[in-house]
Amino acid sequence: MHENNSKLVEESFKKYYFDHFDLIHVPERPSQREFGYQKFNSGMTRHLTIKNDKELHLMIIQNSPSDVYCSNGYYSFPNLPMAEKDWQEADLIFDIDAKDLNLPCRIDHSFKKCTNCNKIFQNNSICPSCQSTKHESKSLPCMSCIDGAKKEVKKLKQILIEDFGIDKESIHVYFSGNEGFHVYVYNTQFQKLGSRERAELVDYIMFKGAIPEKFGMKRFNPERSVFPSFDEKGWRGRVSKQIFGAKSKRSKMITEIINNGYQSYANQLEQIAPIIGANIDPNVTMDIHRIFRLPGSLNSKSGFTKILCKDLKNFNPYNDACFIDDSSIEVLASTPVSFKIKNKKFGPYVEKKVSVPKYAAVYII
């Protein structure tokens, strides 16, 4: 990051933390968790212990971090190296990111940055300035992206509540501060699951590895009566609704499935997995030693706050997670796609000096 840009963002973050300590708290059982932070243009500092809000706020004031983290894991000795921490258990956390959903709107708000001359451009594979083929892909998520991620959160919550009996009060949904949501499950029987067991949990939630026999289809002599019905709970009911579409079509569809054969049905189950399963990042849930962005802290990719979504349906991150102040500042902007924050539209800008609110300047940077 350019020095002047870095200074502006760092000062904006510092002011945010000074003004909004009311949003930043240690999670439950803080003395058993590992904390960490990253400074602007610097590496990660982790394996820290923090006991209360006062210590947390002091750490932030002293270090002016770009990012603040806390473990989902609980340890006997959280400040020691990983091999010596003595892991006890971990909160179950799911990550849903819009960039992983392959939504059709993505192409409309994506662009490229040449790694040779830093030129920003769209739609080409070759830099129009220096003809280099080396570039970084960039994208600014839109509300359609956020709505797509919300749909996955809704599917995930339904599976957790209906299939695993998790109390909805134990499920907390946070906007990640950038392109999606972190779903936390607290104080359940799943706390002590290791990585392998969590991997199996992920496969179930994503509807991976479905076996046709479980959904009515035998390799030989299939029976119509064992195909799933609409009224069944769990995956059989979801598969029935997705494949048959309506109760009146069930009989005809079963005939087609049997005629098409076992492998065709196996392929069909695989194809509907992203539709009925929850699209989560499996690596995040499986990692019992990961440190996650701390709720209330800023995401250095956007300048938005990681914040609890009390009303997910009406949550708008471009209004509800933007706490950087609106003092006017001049920046040289090169953003070929437009974006909207706090109901104000910005861009597109093509290497143009513009005066914008500080929250928009931080977002552009």
Short mmCIF file of C-alpha atoms in Angstrom, two decimals:
data_model
loop_
_atom_site.label_atom_id
_atom_site.label_comp_id
_atom_site.label_asym_id
_atom_site.label_seq_id
_atom_site.Cartn_x
_atom_site.Cartn_y
_atom_site.Cartn_z
CA MET A 1 0.00 0.00 0.00
CA HIS A 2 1.23 3.52 -0.84
CA GLU A 3 2.58 5.35 2.24
CA ASN A 4 0.00 8.17 2.13
CA ASN A 5 -2.82 5.66 1.62
CA SER A 6 -1.59 3.54 4.50
CA LYS A 7 -1.39 6.59 6.76
CA LEU A 8 -4.96 7.64 5.93
CA VAL A 9 -6.37 4.17 6.57
CA GLU A 10 -4.37 3.70 9.79
CA GLU A 11 -5.54 7.05 11.17
CA SER A 12 -9.14 6.23 10.22
CA PHE A 13 -8.92 2.86 11.97
CA LYS A 14 -7.35 4.44 15.05
CA LYS A 15 -10.19 6.97 15.28
CA TYR A 16 -12.77 4.22 14.82
CA TYR A 17 -11.37 2.24 17.74
CA PHE A 18 -11.20 5.34 19.93
CA ASP A 19 -14.84 6.19 19.16
CA HIS A 20 -16.35 2.68 19.14
CA PHE A 21 -14.88 0.65 22.00
CA ASP A 22 -18.52 -0.03 22.96
CA LEU A 23 -18.67 -2.46 19.99
CA ILE A 24 -15.53 -4.40 20.95
CA HIS A 25 -15.59 -6.99 23.71
CA VAL A 26 -13.72 -10.14 24.63
CA PRO A 27 -15.77 -13.30 23.98
CA GLU A 28 -16.73 -15.68 26.76
CA ARG A 29 -13.88 -17.48 28.56
CA PRO A 30 -11.24 -15.03 27.19
CA SER A 31 -8.41 -16.32 29.39
CA GLN A 32 -8.58 -19.67 27.54
CA ARG A 33 -8.41 -18.14 24.05
CA GLU A 34 -5.56 -17.04 21.83
CA PHE A 35 -5.61 -13.44 20.58
CA GLY A 36 -3.63 -11.82 17.81
CA TYR A 37 -3.40 -8.75 15.62
CA GLN A 38 -1.82 -7.51 12.42
CA LYS A 39 -0.38 -4.04 11.91
CA PHE A 40 -0.41 -2.06 8.67
CA ASN A 41 2.34 -3.22 6.31
CA SER A 42 3.57 -5.65 8.96
CA GLY A 43 3.31 -9.29 9.96
CA MET A 44 1.02 -11.12 12.36
CA THR A 45 1.47 -11.10 16.13
CA ARG A 46 -0.36 -13.93 17.86
CA HIS A 47 -0.26 -16.33 20.85
CA LEU A 48 -1.41 -13.51 23.13
CA THR A 49 -3.59 -13.81 26.23
CA ILE A 50 -6.15 -11.16 27.12
CA LYS A 51 -8.37 -11.46 30.15
CA ASN A 52 -10.91 -8.64 29.83
CA ASP A 53 -12.16 -5.71 27.77
CA LYS A 54 -9.73 -3.30 29.43
CA GLU A 55 -6.70 -5.35 28.31
CA LEU A 56 -8.19 -5.75 24.83
CA HIS A 57 -8.77 -2.00 24.41
CA LEU A 58 -5.26 -1.25 25.69
CA MET A 59 -3.74 -3.65 23.13
CA ILE A 60 -5.64 -1.93 20.33
CA ILE A 61 -4.69 1.58 21.47
CA GLN A 62 -1.01 0.66 21.80
CA ASN A 63 -0.70 -1.13 18.45
CA SER A 64 -3.16 0.55 16.02
CA PRO A 65 -3.85 -2.76 14.25
CA SER A 66 -5.25 -3.29 10.78
CA ASP A 67 -6.92 -6.52 11.96
CA VAL A 68 -7.71 -8.07 15.37
CA TYR A 69 -8.21 -11.80 15.88
CA CYS A 70 -9.38 -14.29 18.48
CA SER A 71 -9.34 -18.11 18.44
CA ASN A 72 -12.39 -20.31 18.27
CA GLY A 73 -10.36 -22.78 20.33
CA TYR A 74 -10.04 -22.97 24.11
CA TYR A 75 -6.62 -23.87 25.55
CA SER A 76 -4.99 -24.53 28.90
CA PHE A 77 -2.03 -22.35 27.86
CA PRO A 78 -3.14 -20.06 24.99
CA ASN A 79 0.05 -17.97 25.04
CA LEU A 80 2.37 -20.92 24.34
CA PRO A 81 3.37 -22.26 20.88
CA MET A 82 0.66 -24.30 19.18
CA ALA A 83 2.13 -27.70 20.09
CA GLU A 84 2.13 -26.74 23.78
CA LYS A 85 -1.20 -24.97 24.14
CA ASP A 86 -3.16 -28.09 25.23
CA TRP A 87 -6.32 -27.73 23.13
CA GLN A 88 -9.55 -28.40 25.04
CA GLU A 89 -12.41 -27.61 22.67
CA ALA A 90 -13.53 -25.05 20.07
CA ASP A 91 -16.62 -23.14 19.02
CA LEU A 92 -18.14 -24.44 15.79
CA ILE A 93 -17.79 -21.70 13.14
CA PHE A 94 -18.88 -21.60 9.50
CA ASP A 95 -17.67 -19.16 6.85
CA ILE A 96 -19.93 -18.20 3.94
CA ASP A 97 -18.28 -15.95 1.35
CA ALA A 98 -20.01 -14.43 -1.68
CA LYS A 99 -16.93 -14.86 -3.87
CA ASP A 100 -17.27 -18.65 -3.56
CA LEU A 101 -20.87 -18.71 -4.85
CA ASN A 102 -20.08 -18.03 -8.54
CA LEU A 103 -23.01 -15.65 -8.86
CA PRO A 104 -23.76 -14.27 -12.36
CA CYS A 105 -23.48 -10.66 -11.14
CA ARG A 106 -19.81 -11.15 -10.32
CA ILE A 107 -18.54 -10.30 -13.78
CA ASP A 108 -20.31 -6.91 -13.68
CA HIS A 109 -18.31 -5.65 -10.69
CA SER A 110 -14.96 -7.34 -11.29
CA PHE A 111 -11.83 -5.79 -12.78
CA LYS A 112 -8.07 -6.33 -13.02
CA LYS A 113 -4.95 -4.60 -11.74
CA CYS A 114 -1.76 -4.99 -13.76
CA THR A 115 1.07 -6.24 -11.53
CA ASN A 116 3.60 -4.62 -13.86
CA CYS A 117 2.34 -1.01 -14.11
CA ASN A 118 -0.65 -0.98 -11.67
CA LYS A 119 -3.08 -0.01 -14.42
CA ILE A 120 -6.71 -0.76 -13.57
CA PHE A 121 -8.78 -2.21 -16.40
CA GLN A 122 -11.86 -4.28 -17.18
CA ASN A 123 -12.86 -6.95 -19.74
CA ASN A 124 -9.35 -7.49 -21.18
CA SER A 125 -6.80 -10.20 -20.45
CA ILE A 126 -3.92 -7.93 -21.53
CA CYS A 127 -3.05 -4.63 -19.85
CA PRO A 128 -3.99 -1.80 -22.25
CA SER A 129 -1.10 0.30 -20.96
CA CYS A 130 1.94 -2.01 -21.00
CA GLN A 131 0.51 -5.15 -22.69
CA SER A 132 1.48 -7.32 -19.74
CA THR A 133 -0.56 -10.49 -19.19
CA LYS A 134 0.15 -10.56 -15.45
CA HIS A 135 -2.59 -9.09 -13.30
CA GLU A 136 -4.56 -9.45 -10.06
CA SER A 137 -8.31 -9.96 -10.17
CA LYS A 138 -10.36 -7.59 -8.02
CA SER A 139 -14.06 -7.42 -7.26
CA LEU A 140 -16.36 -5.18 -5.24
CA PRO A 141 -19.32 -7.22 -3.92
CA CYS A 142 -22.82 -5.89 -4.59
CA MET A 143 -26.07 -6.35 -2.68
CA SER A 144 -26.91 -9.32 -4.92
CA CYS A 145 -23.73 -10.96 -3.62
CA ILE A 146 -24.74 -10.22 -0.03
CA ASP A 147 -28.26 -11.55 -0.65
CA GLY A 148 -26.77 -14.72 -2.14
CA ALA A 149 -24.67 -15.22 0.99
CA LYS A 150 -27.74 -14.60 3.16
CA LYS A 151 -29.56 -17.45 1.38
CA GLU A 152 -26.71 -19.80 2.28
CA VAL A 153 -26.87 -18.65 5.92
CA LYS A 154 -30.58 -19.42 5.95
CA LYS A 155 -29.98 -22.94 4.56
CA LEU A 156 -27.21 -23.55 7.09
CA LYS A 157 -29.33 -22.44 10.04
CA GLN A 158 -32.19 -24.68 8.89
CA ILE A 159 -29.91 -27.73 8.77
CA LEU A 160 -28.32 -26.95 12.15
CA ILE A 161 -31.70 -26.52 13.84
CA GLU A 162 -33.75 -29.24 12.11
CA ASP A 163 -31.13 -31.97 11.65
CA PHE A 164 -28.84 -31.43 14.65
CA GLY A 165 -31.31 -30.04 17.17
CA ILE A 166 -29.26 -26.93 17.87
CA ASP A 167 -31.17 -24.22 19.70
CA LYS A 168 -31.49 -21.16 17.46
CA GLU A 169 -30.39 -19.01 20.41
CA SER A 170 -26.99 -20.75 20.24
CA ILE A 171 -26.47 -19.65 16.61
CA HIS A 172 -25.02 -16.16 16.09
CA VAL A 173 -24.59 -14.66 12.62
CA TYR A 174 -21.92 -12.00 12.03
CA PHE A 175 -21.20 -10.00 8.90
CA SER A 176 -17.52 -10.75 8.23
CA GLY A 177 -16.70 -7.16 7.33
CA ASN A 178 -16.20 -7.85 3.63
CA GLU A 179 -18.08 -10.36 1.44
CA GLY A 180 -20.02 -12.69 3.66
CA PHE A 181 -20.91 -14.05 7.05
CA HIS A 182 -19.44 -16.02 9.95
CA VAL A 183 -21.95 -18.30 11.67
CA TYR A 184 -20.98 -19.18 15.26
CA VAL A 185 -22.45 -22.10 17.18
CA TYR A 186 -21.84 -21.75 20.93
CA ASN A 187 -22.08 -24.12 23.87
CA THR A 188 -23.22 -27.31 22.16
CA GLN A 189 -22.17 -30.96 22.17
CA PHE A 190 -20.09 -30.17 19.06
CA GLN A 191 -17.53 -28.09 21.02
CA LYS A 192 -15.19 -31.04 21.55
CA LEU A 193 -15.26 -32.38 17.98
CA GLY A 194 -11.83 -32.68 16.37
CA SER A 195 -10.93 -31.77 12.79
CA ARG A 196 -11.88 -35.19 11.36
CA GLU A 197 -15.34 -35.16 12.92
CA ARG A 198 -15.90 -31.58 11.78
CA ALA A 199 -14.97 -32.63 8.25
CA GLU A 200 -17.76 -35.22 8.35
CA LEU A 201 -20.12 -32.55 9.67
CA VAL A 202 -19.15 -30.32 6.73
CA ASP A 203 -19.83 -33.11 4.20
CA TYR A 204 -23.28 -33.60 5.68
CA ILE A 205 -24.12 -29.88 5.65
CA MET A 206 -22.88 -29.47 2.06
CA PHE A 207 -24.70 -32.67 0.99
CA LYS A 208 -21.46 -34.21 -0.25
CA GLY A 209 -21.08 -37.89 -1.09
CA ALA A 210 -24.79 -38.70 -1.18
CA ILE A 211 -25.45 -42.40 -1.88
CA PRO A 212 -28.39 -43.19 -4.20
CA GLU A 213 -29.47 -46.08 -1.96
CA LYS A 214 -30.21 -43.57 0.82
CA PHE A 215 -32.61 -41.79 -1.51
CA GLY A 216 -34.54 -44.71 -2.93
CA MET A 217 -32.43 -46.03 -5.81
CA LYS A 218 -31.01 -49.57 -5.73
CA ARG A 219 -28.49 -50.82 -8.28
CA PHE A 220 -30.72 -53.79 -9.01
CA ASN A 221 -34.49 -54.16 -8.85
CA PRO A 222 -35.31 -50.65 -7.55
CA GLU A 223 -38.55 -50.28 -5.59
CA ARG A 224 -40.80 -47.25 -6.05
CA SER A 225 -41.95 -47.33 -2.43
CA VAL A 226 -38.53 -46.49 -0.94
CA PHE A 227 -38.03 -43.20 -2.78
CA PRO A 228 -38.29 -40.16 -0.46
CA SER A 229 -41.58 -38.37 0.10
CA PHE A 230 -42.29 -34.68 0.57
CA ASP A 231 -43.19 -35.03 4.25
CA GLU A 232 -39.92 -36.63 5.38
CA LYS A 233 -37.50 -34.74 7.59
CA GLY A 234 -33.87 -34.00 6.79
CA TRP A 235 -32.16 -34.65 3.49
CA ARG A 236 -34.72 -37.15 2.16
CA GLY A 237 -37.44 -34.52 2.34
CA ARG A 238 -35.18 -31.85 0.79
CA VAL A 239 -34.16 -34.18 -2.04
CA SER A 240 -37.79 -35.06 -2.71
CA LYS A 241 -38.81 -31.40 -2.96
CA GLN A 242 -35.86 -30.49 -5.18
CA ILE A 243 -36.07 -33.43 -7.62
CA PHE A 244 -39.82 -33.96 -7.86
CA GLY A 245 -40.83 -30.30 -7.62
CA ALA A 246 -44.41 -31.12 -6.63
CA LYS A 247 -46.24 -34.07 -5.05
CA SER A 248 -48.23 -34.55 -8.24
CA LYS A 249 -45.04 -35.10 -10.25
CA ARG A 250 -43.46 -37.62 -7.88
CA SER A 251 -44.74 -40.82 -9.50
CA LYS A 252 -43.80 -39.73 -13.01
CA MET A 253 -40.33 -38.58 -11.88
CA ILE A 254 -39.65 -41.88 -10.08
CA THR A 255 -40.43 -43.74 -13.31
CA GLU A 256 -37.94 -41.54 -15.18
CA ILE A 257 -35.25 -42.04 -12.51
CA ILE A 258 -35.61 -45.83 -12.61
CA ASN A 259 -35.53 -45.85 -16.42
CA ASN A 260 -32.42 -43.64 -16.53
CA GLY A 261 -30.53 -45.90 -14.15
CA TYR A 262 -28.42 -45.82 -11.00
CA GLN A 263 -25.50 -43.71 -12.25
CA SER A 264 -27.78 -41.06 -13.71
CA TYR A 265 -29.46 -40.68 -10.31
CA ALA A 266 -26.06 -40.50 -8.58
CA ASN A 267 -25.09 -37.68 -10.96
CA GLN A 268 -28.37 -35.91 -10.29
CA LEU A 269 -27.78 -36.00 -6.53
CA GLU A 270 -24.31 -34.55 -7.05
CA GLN A 271 -25.69 -31.76 -9.25
CA ILE A 272 -28.29 -30.63 -6.72
CA ALA A 273 -25.80 -30.58 -3.82
CA PRO A 274 -24.92 -26.85 -4.22
CA ILE A 275 -28.64 -26.03 -4.44
CA ILE A 276 -29.90 -27.81 -1.33
CA GLY A 277 -26.65 -27.98 0.64
CA ALA A 278 -25.15 -24.95 2.39
CA ASN A 279 -22.18 -23.49 0.55
CA ILE A 280 -19.63 -23.11 3.35
CA ASP A 281 -15.83 -23.00 3.35
CA PRO A 282 -14.93 -26.51 4.59
CA ASN A 283 -11.39 -25.58 5.63
CA VAL A 284 -12.61 -22.94 8.06
CA THR A 285 -14.96 -25.27 9.94
CA MET A 286 -12.39 -28.07 10.09
CA ASP A 287 -9.67 -25.83 11.55
CA ILE A 288 -9.84 -26.06 15.35
CA HIS A 289 -6.80 -23.79 15.82
CA ARG A 290 -7.83 -20.88 13.57
CA ILE A 291 -7.96 -17.31 14.81
CA PHE A 292 -10.99 -15.39 13.53
CA ARG A 293 -11.59 -11.69 13.10
CA LEU A 294 -12.88 -10.35 16.42
CA PRO A 295 -16.49 -9.11 16.39
CA GLY A 296 -16.55 -5.32 16.55
CA SER A 297 -13.16 -5.00 14.84
CA LEU A 298 -12.53 -3.63 11.35
CA ASN A 299 -11.83 -5.64 8.24
CA SER A 300 -8.75 -4.18 6.54
CA LYS A 301 -10.01 -5.23 3.10
CA SER A 302 -13.00 -2.88 3.28
CA GLY A 303 -12.96 -0.71 6.39
CA PHE A 304 -16.27 -2.26 7.43
CA THR A 305 -16.94 -3.69 10.88
CA LYS A 306 -17.47 -7.35 11.69
CA ILE A 307 -20.83 -7.02 13.38
CA LEU A 308 -23.64 -9.17 14.78
CA CYS A 309 -26.65 -9.40 12.45
CA LYS A 310 -29.72 -9.19 14.68
CA ASP A 311 -32.03 -8.89 11.68
CA LEU A 312 -30.35 -10.75 8.83
CA LYS A 313 -33.19 -10.22 6.36
CA ASN A 314 -32.93 -6.42 6.49
CA PHE A 315 -29.21 -6.18 7.20
CA ASN A 316 -27.33 -3.97 4.74
CA PRO A 317 -23.56 -3.97 5.35
CA TYR A 318 -23.08 -0.82 3.28
CA ASN A 319 -25.19 1.02 5.86
CA ASP A 320 -25.12 -1.08 9.02
CA ALA A 321 -21.42 -2.04 9.14
CA CYS A 322 -19.90 1.28 8.06
CA PHE A 323 -18.66 3.30 11.03
CA ILE A 324 -15.71 5.22 9.55
CA ASP A 325 -16.57 8.95 9.73
CA ASP A 326 -17.84 10.98 6.78
CA SER A 327 -15.39 13.89 6.81
CA SER A 328 -14.49 14.85 3.25
CA ILE A 329 -11.12 13.89 1.77
CA GLU A 330 -9.54 14.07 -1.67
CA VAL A 331 -8.15 10.91 -3.29
CA LEU A 332 -6.89 9.84 -6.69
CA ALA A 333 -9.36 7.09 -7.55
CA SER A 334 -9.20 4.42 -10.22
CA THR A 335 -12.28 2.26 -9.77
CA PRO A 336 -13.96 1.14 -13.02
CA VAL A 337 -17.10 -0.11 -11.25
CA SER A 338 -19.52 1.89 -9.11
CA PHE A 339 -20.46 1.10 -5.51
CA LYS A 340 -22.92 2.44 -2.97
CA ILE A 341 -22.26 3.13 0.73
CA LYS A 342 -24.71 4.83 3.10
CA ASN A 343 -27.11 5.24 0.18
CA LYS A 344 -24.59 7.31 -1.79
CA LYS A 345 -23.24 6.15 -5.14
CA PHE A 346 -19.52 6.43 -5.92
CA GLY A 347 -17.71 5.83 -9.20
CA PRO A 348 -16.86 4.67 -11.65
CA TYR A 349 -13.59 6.64 -11.51
CA VAL A 350 -10.78 6.49 -14.05
CA GLU A 351 -7.61 7.90 -12.48
CA LYS A 352 -9.54 10.89 -11.25
CA LYS A 353 -9.09 13.15 -8.22
CA VAL A 354 -12.33 13.13 -6.28
CA SER A 355 -13.53 14.46 -2.94
CA VAL A 356 -15.39 11.74 -1.05
CA PRO A 357 -16.37 10.89 2.56
CA LYS A 358 -13.56 9.22 4.46
CA TYR A 359 -15.44 5.90 4.63
CA ALA A 360 -15.56 5.80 0.82
CA ALA A 361 -11.88 6.77 0.55
CA VAL A 362 -10.93 3.92 2.90
CA TYR A 363 -13.08 1.50 0.89
CA ILE A 364 -11.46 2.59 -2.40
CA ILE A 365 -7.96 2.21 -0.94
#
